[in-house]
Short mmCIF file of C-alpha atoms and ligand atoms in Angstrom, two decimals:
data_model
loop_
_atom_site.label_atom_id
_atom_site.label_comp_id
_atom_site.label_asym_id
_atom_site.label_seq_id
_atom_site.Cartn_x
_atom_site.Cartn_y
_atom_site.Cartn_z
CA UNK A 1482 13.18 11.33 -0.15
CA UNK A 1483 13.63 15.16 0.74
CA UNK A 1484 15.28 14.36 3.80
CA UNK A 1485 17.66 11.81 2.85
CA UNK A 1486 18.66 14.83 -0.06
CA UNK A 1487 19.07 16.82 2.84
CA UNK A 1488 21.35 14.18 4.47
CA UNK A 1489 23.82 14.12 1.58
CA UNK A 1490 24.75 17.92 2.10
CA UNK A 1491 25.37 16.99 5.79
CA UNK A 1492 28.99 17.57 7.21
CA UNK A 1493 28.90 13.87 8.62
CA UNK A 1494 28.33 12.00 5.49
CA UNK A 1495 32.18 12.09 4.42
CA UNK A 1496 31.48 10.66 1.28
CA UNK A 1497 29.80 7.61 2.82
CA UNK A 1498 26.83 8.92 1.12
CA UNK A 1499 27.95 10.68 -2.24
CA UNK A 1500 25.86 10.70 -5.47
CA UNK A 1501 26.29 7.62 -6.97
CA UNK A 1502 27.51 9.59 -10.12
CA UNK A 1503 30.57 10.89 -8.43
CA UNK A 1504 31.98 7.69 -7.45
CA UNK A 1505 33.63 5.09 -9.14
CA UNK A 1506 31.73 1.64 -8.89
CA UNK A 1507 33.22 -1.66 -9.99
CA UNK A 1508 32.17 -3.14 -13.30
CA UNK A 1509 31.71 -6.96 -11.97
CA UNK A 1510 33.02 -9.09 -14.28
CA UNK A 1511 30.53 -11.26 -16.54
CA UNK A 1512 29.84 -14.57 -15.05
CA UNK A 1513 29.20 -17.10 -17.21
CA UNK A 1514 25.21 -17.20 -16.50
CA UNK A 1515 25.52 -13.40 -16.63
CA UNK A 1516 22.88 -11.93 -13.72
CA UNK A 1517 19.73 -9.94 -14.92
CA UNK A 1518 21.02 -6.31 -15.57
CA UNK A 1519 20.08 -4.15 -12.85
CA UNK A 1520 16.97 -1.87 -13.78
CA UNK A 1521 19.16 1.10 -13.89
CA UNK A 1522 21.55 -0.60 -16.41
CA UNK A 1523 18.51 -0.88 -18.89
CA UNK A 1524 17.46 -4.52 -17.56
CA UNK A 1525 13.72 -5.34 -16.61
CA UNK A 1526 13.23 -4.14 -13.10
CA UNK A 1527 11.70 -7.61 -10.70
CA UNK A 1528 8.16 -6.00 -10.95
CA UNK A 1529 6.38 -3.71 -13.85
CA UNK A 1530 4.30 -2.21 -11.31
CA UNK A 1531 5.98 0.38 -8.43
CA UNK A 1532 5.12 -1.60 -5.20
CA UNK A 1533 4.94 1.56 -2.25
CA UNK A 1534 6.72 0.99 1.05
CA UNK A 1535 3.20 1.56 2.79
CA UNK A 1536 -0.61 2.26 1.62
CA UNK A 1537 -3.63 2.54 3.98
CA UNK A 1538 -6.48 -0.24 3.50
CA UNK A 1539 -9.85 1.51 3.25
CA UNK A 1540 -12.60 -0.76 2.76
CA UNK A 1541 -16.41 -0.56 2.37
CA UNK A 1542 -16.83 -1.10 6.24
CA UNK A 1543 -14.97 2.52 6.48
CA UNK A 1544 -16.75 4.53 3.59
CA UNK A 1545 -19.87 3.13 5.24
CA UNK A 1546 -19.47 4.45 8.54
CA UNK A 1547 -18.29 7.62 6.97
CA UNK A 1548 -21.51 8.31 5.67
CA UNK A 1549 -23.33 7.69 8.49
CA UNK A 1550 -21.09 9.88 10.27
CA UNK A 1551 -21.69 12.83 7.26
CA UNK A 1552 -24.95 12.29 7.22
CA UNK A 1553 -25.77 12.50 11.07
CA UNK A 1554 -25.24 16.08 11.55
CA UNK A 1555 -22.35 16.60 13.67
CA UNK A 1556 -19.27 16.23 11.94
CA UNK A 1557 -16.08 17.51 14.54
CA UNK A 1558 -15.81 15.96 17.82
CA UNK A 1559 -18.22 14.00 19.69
CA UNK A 1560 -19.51 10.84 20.03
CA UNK A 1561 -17.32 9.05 17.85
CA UNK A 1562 -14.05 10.63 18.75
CA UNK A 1563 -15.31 9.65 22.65
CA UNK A 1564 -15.95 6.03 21.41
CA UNK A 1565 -12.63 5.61 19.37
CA UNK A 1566 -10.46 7.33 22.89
CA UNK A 1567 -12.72 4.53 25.01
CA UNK A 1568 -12.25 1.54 22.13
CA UNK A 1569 -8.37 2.52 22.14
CA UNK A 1570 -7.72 2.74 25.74
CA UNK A 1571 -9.12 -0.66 25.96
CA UNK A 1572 -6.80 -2.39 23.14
CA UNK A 1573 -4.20 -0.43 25.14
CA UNK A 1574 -4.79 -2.11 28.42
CA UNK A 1575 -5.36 1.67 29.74
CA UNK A 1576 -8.25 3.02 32.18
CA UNK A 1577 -8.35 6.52 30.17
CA UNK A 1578 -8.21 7.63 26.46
CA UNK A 1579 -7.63 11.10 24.98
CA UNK A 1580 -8.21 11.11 21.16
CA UNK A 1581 -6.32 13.93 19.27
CA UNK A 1582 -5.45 14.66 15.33
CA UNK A 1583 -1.83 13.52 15.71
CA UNK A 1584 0.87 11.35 18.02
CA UNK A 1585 2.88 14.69 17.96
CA UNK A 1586 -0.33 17.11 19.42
CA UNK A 1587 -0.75 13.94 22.06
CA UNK A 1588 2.73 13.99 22.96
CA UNK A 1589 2.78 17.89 23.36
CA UNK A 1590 -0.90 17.37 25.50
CA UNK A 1591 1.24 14.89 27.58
CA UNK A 1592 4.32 17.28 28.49
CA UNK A 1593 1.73 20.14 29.09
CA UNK A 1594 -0.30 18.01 31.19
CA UNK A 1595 2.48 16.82 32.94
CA UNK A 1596 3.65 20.40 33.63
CA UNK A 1597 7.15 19.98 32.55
CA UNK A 1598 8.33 23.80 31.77
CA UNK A 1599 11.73 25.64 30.50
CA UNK A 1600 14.58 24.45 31.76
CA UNK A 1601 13.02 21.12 32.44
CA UNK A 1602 15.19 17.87 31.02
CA UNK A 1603 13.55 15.58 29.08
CA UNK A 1604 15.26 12.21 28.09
CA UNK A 1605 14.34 11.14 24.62
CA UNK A 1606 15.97 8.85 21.63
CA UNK A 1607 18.47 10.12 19.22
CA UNK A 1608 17.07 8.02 17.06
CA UNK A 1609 13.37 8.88 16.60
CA UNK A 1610 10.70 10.66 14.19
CA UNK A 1611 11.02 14.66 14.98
CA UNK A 1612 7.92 15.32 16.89
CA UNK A 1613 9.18 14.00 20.46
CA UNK A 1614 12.61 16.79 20.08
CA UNK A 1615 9.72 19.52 18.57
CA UNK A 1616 7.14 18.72 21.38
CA UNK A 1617 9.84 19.28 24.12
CA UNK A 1618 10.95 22.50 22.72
CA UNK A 1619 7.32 23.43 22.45
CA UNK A 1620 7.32 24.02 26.31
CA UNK A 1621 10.72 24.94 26.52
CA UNK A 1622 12.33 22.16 27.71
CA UNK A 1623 15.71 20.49 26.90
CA UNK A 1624 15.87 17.83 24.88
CA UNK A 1625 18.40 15.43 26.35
CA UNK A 1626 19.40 12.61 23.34
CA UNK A 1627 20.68 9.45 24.12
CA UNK A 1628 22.02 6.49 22.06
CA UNK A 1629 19.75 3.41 21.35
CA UNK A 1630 19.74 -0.28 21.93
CA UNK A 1631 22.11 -2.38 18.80
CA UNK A 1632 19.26 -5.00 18.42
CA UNK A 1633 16.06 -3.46 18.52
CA UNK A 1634 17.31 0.47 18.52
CA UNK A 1635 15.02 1.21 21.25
CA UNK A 1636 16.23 4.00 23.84
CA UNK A 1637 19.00 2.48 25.78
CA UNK A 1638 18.22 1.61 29.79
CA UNK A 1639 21.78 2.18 30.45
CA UNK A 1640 22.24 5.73 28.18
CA UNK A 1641 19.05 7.26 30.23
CA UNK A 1642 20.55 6.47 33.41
CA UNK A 1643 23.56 8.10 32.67
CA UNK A 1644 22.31 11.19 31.40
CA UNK A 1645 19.66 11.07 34.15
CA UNK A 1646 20.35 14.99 36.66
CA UNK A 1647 18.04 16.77 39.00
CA UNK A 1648 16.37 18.82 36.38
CA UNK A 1649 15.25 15.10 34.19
CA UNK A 1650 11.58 15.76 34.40
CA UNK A 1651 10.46 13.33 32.21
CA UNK A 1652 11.64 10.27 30.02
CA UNK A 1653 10.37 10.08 26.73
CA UNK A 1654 11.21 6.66 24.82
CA UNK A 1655 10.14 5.03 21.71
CA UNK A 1656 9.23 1.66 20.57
CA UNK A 1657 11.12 1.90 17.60
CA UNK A 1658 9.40 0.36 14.10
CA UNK A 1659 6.68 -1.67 16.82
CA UNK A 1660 9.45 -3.30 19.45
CA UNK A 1661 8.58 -2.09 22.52
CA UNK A 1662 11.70 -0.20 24.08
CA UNK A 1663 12.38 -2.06 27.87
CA UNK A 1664 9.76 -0.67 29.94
CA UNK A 1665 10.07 -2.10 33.15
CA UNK A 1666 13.80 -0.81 33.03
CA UNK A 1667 12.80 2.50 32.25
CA UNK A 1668 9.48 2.61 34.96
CA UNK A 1669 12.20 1.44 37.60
CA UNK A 1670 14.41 4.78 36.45
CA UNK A 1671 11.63 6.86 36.67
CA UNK A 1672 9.96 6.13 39.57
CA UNK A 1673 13.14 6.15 41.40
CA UNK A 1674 13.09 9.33 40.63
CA UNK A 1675 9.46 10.16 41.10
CA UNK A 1676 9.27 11.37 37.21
CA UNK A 1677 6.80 10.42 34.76
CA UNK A 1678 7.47 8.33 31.52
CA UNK A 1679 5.84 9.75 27.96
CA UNK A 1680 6.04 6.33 25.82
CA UNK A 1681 5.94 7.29 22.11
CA UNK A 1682 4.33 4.48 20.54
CA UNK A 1683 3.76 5.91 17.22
CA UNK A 1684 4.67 2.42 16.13
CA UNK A 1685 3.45 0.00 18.81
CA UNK A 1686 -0.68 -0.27 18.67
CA UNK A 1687 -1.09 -3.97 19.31
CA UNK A 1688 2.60 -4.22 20.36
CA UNK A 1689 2.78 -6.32 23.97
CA UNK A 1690 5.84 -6.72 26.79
CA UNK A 1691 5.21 -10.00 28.16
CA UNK A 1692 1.39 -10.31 27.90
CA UNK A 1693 1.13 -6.80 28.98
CA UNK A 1694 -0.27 -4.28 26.19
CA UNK A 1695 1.78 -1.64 25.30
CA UNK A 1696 -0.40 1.65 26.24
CA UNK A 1697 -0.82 -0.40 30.00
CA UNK A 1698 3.06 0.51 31.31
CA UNK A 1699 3.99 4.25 30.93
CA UNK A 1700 2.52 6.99 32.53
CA UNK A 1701 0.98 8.13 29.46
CA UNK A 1702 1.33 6.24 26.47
CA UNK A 1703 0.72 7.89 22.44
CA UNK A 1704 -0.15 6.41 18.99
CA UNK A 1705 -0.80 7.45 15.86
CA UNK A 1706 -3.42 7.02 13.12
CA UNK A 1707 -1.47 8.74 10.57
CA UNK A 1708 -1.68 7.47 6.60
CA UNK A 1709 1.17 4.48 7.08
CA UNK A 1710 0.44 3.47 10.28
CA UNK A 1711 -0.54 0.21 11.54
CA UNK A 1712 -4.07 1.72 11.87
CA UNK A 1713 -5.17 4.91 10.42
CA UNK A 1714 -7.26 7.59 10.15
CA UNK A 1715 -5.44 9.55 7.43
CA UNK A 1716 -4.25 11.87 10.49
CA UNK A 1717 -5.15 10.92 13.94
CA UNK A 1718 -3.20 10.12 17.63
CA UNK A 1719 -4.62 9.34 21.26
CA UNK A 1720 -3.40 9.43 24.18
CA UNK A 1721 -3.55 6.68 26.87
CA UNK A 1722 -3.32 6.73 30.63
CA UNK A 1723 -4.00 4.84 33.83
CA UNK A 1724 -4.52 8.27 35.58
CA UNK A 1725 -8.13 9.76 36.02
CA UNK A 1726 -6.88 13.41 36.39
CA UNK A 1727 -4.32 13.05 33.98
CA UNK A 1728 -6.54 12.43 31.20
CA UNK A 1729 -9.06 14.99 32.39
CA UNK A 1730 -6.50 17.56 31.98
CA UNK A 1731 -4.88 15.96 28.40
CA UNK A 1732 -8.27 16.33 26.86
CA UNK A 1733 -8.62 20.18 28.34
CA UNK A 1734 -5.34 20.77 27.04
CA UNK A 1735 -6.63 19.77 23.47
CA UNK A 1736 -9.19 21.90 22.83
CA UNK A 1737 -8.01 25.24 24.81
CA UNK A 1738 -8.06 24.67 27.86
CA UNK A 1739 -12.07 24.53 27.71
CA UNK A 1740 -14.01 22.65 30.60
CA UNK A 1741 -16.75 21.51 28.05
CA UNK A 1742 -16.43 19.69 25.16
CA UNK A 1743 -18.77 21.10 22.20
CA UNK A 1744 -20.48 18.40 21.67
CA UNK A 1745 -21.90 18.53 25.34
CA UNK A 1746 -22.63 22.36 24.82
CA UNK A 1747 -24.76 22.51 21.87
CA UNK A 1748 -27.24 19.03 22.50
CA UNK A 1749 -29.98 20.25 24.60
CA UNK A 1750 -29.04 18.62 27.53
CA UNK A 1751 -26.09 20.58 27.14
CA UNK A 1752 -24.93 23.85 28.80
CA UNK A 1753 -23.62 27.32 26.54
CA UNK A 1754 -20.89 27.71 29.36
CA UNK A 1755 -17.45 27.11 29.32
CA UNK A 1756 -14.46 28.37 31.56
CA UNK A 1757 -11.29 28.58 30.28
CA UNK A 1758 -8.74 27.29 32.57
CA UNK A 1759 -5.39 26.89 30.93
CA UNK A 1760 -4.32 28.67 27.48
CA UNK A 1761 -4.40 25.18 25.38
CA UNK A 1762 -4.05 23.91 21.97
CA UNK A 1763 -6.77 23.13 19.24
CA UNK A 1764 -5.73 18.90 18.95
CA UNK A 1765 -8.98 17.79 18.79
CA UNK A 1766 -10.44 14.61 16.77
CA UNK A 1767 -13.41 14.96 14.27
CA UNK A 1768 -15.72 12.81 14.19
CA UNK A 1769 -14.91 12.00 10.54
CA UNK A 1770 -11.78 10.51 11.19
CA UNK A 1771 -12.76 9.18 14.11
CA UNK A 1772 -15.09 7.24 12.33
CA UNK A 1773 -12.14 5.73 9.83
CA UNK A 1774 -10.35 4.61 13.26
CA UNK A 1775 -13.69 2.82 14.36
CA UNK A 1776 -14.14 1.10 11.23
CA UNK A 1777 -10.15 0.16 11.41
CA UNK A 1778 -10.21 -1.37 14.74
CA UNK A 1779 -13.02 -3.88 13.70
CA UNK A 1780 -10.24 -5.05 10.96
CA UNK A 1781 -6.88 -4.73 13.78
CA UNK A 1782 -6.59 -7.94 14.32
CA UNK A 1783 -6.45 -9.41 11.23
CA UNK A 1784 -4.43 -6.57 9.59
CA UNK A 1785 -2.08 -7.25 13.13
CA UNK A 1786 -1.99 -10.97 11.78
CA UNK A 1787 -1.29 -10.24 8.41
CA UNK A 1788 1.82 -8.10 9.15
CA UNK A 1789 3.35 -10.63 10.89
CA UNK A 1790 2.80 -13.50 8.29
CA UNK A 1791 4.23 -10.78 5.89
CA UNK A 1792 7.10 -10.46 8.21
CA UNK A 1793 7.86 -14.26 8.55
CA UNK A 1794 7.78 -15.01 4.62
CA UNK A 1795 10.55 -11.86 4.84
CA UNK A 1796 12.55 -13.92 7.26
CA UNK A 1797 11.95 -16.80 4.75
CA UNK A 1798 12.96 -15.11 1.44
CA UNK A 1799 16.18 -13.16 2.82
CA UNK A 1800 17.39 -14.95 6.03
CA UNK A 1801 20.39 -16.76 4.16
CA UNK A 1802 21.14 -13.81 2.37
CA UNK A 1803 24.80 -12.33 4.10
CA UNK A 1804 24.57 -8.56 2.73
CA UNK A 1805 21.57 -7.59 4.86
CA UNK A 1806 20.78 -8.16 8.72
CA UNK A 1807 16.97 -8.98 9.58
CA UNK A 1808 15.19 -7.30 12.52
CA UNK A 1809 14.02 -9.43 15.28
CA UNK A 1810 11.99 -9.72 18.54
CA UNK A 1811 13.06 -10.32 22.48
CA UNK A 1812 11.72 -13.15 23.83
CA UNK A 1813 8.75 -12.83 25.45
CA UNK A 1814 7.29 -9.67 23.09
CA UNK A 1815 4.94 -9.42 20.97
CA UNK A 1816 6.19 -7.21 17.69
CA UNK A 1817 3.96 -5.04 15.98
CA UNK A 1818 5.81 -4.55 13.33
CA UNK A 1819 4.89 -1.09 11.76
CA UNK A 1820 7.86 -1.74 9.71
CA UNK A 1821 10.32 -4.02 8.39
CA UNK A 1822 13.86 -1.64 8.75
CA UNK A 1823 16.84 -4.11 7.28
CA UNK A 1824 20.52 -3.22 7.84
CA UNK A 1825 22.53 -3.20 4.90
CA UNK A 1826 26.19 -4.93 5.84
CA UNK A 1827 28.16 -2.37 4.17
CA UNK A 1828 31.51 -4.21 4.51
CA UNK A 1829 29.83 -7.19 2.01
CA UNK A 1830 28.91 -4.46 -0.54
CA UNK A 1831 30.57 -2.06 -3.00
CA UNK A 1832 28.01 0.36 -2.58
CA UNK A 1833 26.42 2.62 -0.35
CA UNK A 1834 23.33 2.89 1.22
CA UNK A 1835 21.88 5.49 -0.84
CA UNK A 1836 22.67 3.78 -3.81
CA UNK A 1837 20.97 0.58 -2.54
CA UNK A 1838 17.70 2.54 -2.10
CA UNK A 1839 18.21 3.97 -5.48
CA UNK A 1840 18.74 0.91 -7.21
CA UNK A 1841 15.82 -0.60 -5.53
CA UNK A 1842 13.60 1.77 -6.43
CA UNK A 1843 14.32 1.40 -10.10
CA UNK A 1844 13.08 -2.21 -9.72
CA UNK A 1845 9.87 -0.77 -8.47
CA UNK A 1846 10.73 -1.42 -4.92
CA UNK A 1847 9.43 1.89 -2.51
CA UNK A 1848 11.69 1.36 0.61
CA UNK A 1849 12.77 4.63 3.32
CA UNK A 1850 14.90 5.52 5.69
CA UNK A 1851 13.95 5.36 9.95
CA UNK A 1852 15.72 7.31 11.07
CA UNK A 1853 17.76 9.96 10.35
CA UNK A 1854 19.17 10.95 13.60
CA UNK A 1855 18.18 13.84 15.19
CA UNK A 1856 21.33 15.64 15.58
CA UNK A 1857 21.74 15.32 11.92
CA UNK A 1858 18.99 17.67 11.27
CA UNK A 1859 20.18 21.32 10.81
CA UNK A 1860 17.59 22.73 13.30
CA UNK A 1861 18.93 20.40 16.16
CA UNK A 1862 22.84 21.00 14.99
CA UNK A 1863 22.10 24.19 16.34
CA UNK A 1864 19.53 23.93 18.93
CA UNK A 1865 21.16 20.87 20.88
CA UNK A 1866 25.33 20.02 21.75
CA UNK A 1867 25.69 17.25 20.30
CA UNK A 1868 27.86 16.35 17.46
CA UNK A 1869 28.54 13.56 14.79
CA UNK A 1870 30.03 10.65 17.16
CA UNK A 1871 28.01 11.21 20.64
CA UNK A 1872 25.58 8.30 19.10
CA UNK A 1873 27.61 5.53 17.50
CA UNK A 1874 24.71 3.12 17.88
CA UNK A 1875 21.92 5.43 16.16
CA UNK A 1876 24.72 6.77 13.83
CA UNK A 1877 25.83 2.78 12.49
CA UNK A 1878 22.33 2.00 12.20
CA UNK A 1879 21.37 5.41 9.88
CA UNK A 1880 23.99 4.45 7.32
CA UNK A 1881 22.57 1.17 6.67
CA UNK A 1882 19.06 1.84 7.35
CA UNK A 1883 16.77 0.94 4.46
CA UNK A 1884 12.96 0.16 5.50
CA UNK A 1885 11.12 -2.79 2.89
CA UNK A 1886 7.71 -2.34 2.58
CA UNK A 1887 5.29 -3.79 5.17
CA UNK A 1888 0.85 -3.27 4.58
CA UNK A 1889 -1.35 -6.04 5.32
CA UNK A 1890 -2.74 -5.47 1.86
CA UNK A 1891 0.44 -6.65 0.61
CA UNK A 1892 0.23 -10.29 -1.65
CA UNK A 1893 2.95 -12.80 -0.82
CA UNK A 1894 3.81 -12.00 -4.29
CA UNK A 1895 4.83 -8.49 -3.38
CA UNK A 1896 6.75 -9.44 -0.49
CA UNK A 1897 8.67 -12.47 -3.07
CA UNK A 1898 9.27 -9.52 -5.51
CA UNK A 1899 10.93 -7.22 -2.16
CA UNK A 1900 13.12 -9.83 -1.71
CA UNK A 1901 14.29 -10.70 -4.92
CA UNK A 1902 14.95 -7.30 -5.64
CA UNK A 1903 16.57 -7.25 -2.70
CA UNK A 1904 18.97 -10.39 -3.90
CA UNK A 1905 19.47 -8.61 -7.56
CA UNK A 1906 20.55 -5.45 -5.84
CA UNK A 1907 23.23 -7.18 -3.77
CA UNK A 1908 24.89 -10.13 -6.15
CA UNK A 1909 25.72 -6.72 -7.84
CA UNK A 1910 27.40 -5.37 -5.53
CA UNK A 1911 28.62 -8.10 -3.61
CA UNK A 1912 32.45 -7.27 -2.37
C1 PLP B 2114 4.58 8.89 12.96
C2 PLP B 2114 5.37 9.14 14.18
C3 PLP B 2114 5.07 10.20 15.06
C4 PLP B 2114 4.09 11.27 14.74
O1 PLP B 2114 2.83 10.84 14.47
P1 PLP B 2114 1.76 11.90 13.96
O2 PLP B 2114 0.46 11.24 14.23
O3 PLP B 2114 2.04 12.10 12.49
O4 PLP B 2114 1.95 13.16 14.73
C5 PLP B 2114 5.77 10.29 16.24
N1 PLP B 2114 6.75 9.43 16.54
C6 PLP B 2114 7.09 8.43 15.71
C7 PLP B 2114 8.18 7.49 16.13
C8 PLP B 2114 6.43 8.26 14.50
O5 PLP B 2114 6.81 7.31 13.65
#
């Protein structure tokens, strides 16, 4: 919880988030069935065991391919990093697939690829994971912030068109916890504009907009394999694309800006010679991981499944409850819920939302925080213009913010002890 720590020393958080210590909280007064104590008032917390807001699912399918992979001789990229870029381009409804080591390196691949340069604009969410502001300062560009959707909190259509100038080069958006953000909107922005769209779908493999699959839509399109996502690799990230020479130049850009991949070079049908062509990074996939991804996408589907059967018996156990708001879906997509972000309704509650989280994790509940807006981070305070206010939207949302856990390894147990903790947590502090 570094950064939420961070968050309390903020200028913005007048008071809203103080130590608990420092402020008063009401003692409610006994009921005649008194309520279970809270866990932090000495009572048993819902469950004896700490239940983690995410953990990968390795299985014997994975550690098996592993070794194969170990034992086969080549060990960084090659043929299994090629087969995991071809395997994901096809869940993604995309011609092309690039695979890298992270969403942020096939992000930065993207911009680079796309040849947006200093003084470029890009367009991005204020309320997003750090690597789409850092990849845009990586080639000098501006990151332009704009407020998100109240529903989904997906970019907002309307917020990119008005911060859209001649020097926008590119629009960056983000299907925020696995919602896709509105796509056809955003193509329609772009193209009239002739710029490209860099969809960060950190969240969204399996996510659809209308039967299309997201990865099918943007220009280039990125997800990531790291440790909590909704498939993983440990670390891991591709990028997708409909264009040939696109591609062709994403994958140069991730291993320097070499004409040959390795692998190619040292089989004997191979050549030794390369040509450097562009001064690019060192993103590339190992085979390793590549072979966790493989053995993941076998399982997708039924992990995919899972989450959402997780996600209804959430919708089950907390719908009637009045303290907390549930996220939803537009009609017509198809969710792929990475994560299960609830909104606290502060006005029904004595407390904050850092003592929520607090009190939940003392009955053995690991929840987080998505996101904390960008401007609030002291890098972008002084990097970018903005202030506290410019993003009411993104701004309401962070206060209340608290993510539940979500794994398909999760029992319906686990997700019955979420939501009772949930329950304890606010008859406590129920205004
Ligand atoms: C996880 C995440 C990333 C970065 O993914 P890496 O693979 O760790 O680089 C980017 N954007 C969002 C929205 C994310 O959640």
């Amino acid at each position: 919880m570094k950064g939420l720590e961070a968050a309390r020393s903020l200028p913005y958080n007048r008071g809203v988030s103080r130590p608990p210590s420092s402020r008063p909280h009401p003692t409610p007064a006994i009921p005649s069935s008194a309520p279970e104590p809270l866990a932090t008032a000495g009572g048993a917390p819902v469950r004896a065991t700490y239940l983690p807001l995410a953990a990968p699912w390795i299985g014997e399918r994975e550690k098996q391919l592993v070794m194969e992979t170990l034992e086969s001789g080549w060990i960084t990229t090659g043929p299994k990093a090629q087969e995991f870029a071809r395997r994901i381009a096809d869940l993604a409804g995309a011609r092309h697939g690039v695979a890298v080591n992270s969403a942020t390196g096939a992000l930065h691949v993207a911009l680079a690829a796309l040849g947006i340069q200093p003084g470029d604009e890009v367009i991005t969410s204020a309320y997003t994971f750090v690597a789409c502001v850092n990849v845009i300062e990586h080639v000098g560009a501006v990151p332009v912030l704009v407020d998100v959707e109240p529903d989904t909190l997906c970019i907002d259509p309307l917020a990119i068109e008005r911060a859209l100038t001649p020097r926008t080069r590119a629009i960056m958006p983000v299907d925020y916890a696995g919602h896709p953000c509105e796509l056809d909107r955003i193509m329609g922005l772009a193209a009239g504009r002739g710029i490209p769209v860099v969809e960060d779908a950190a969240h969204a493999l399996g996510a659809m907009d209308r039967g299309r699959p997201i990865g099918s839509i943007a220009t280039v399109t990125a997800f990531s394999f790291y440790a909590t996502k909704n498939l993983t690799m440990g670390e891991g990230g591709a990028a997708v694309t409909n264009d040939a020479a696109l591609a062709e130049r994403m994958s140069l850009l991730s291993l320097h800006g070499m004409n040959r991949d390795a692998w190619k070079r040292y089989t004997d049908t191979g050549s030794w010679y390369y040509e450097v062509v562009a001064p690019g990074f060192k993103y590339n996939l190992s085979d390793v991981l590549a072979t966790i991804g493989l053995a993941q996408l076998e399982r997708f589907e039924g992990f995919q499944r899972r989450r959402a059967e997780l996600v209804a018996r959430y919708h089950e156990g907390l719908a009637d409850l009045a303290e907390v708001r549930l996220p939803g879906a537009r009609p017509g997509v198809t969710h792929a819920w990475h994560l299960f972000p609830i909104a606290l309704e502060l006005e029904r509650l004595t407390c904050d939302r850092a003592r929520f989280v607090q009190e939940l994790r003392a009955e053995n509940i690991g929840t987080s925080v998505h996101f904390i807006p960008i401007h609030y981070h002291p890098h972008f305070r002084e990097s970018l213009p903005y202030h506290e206010g410019d993003f009411p939207v993104a701004e309401h949302a962070y206060w209340r913010a608290v993510t539940l856990p979500l794994f398909p390894r999760m029992s319906d147990r686990d997700v019955d002890d979420v939501c009772a903790a949930v329950r304890k947590v606010a008859a406590h502090f129920r205004r």
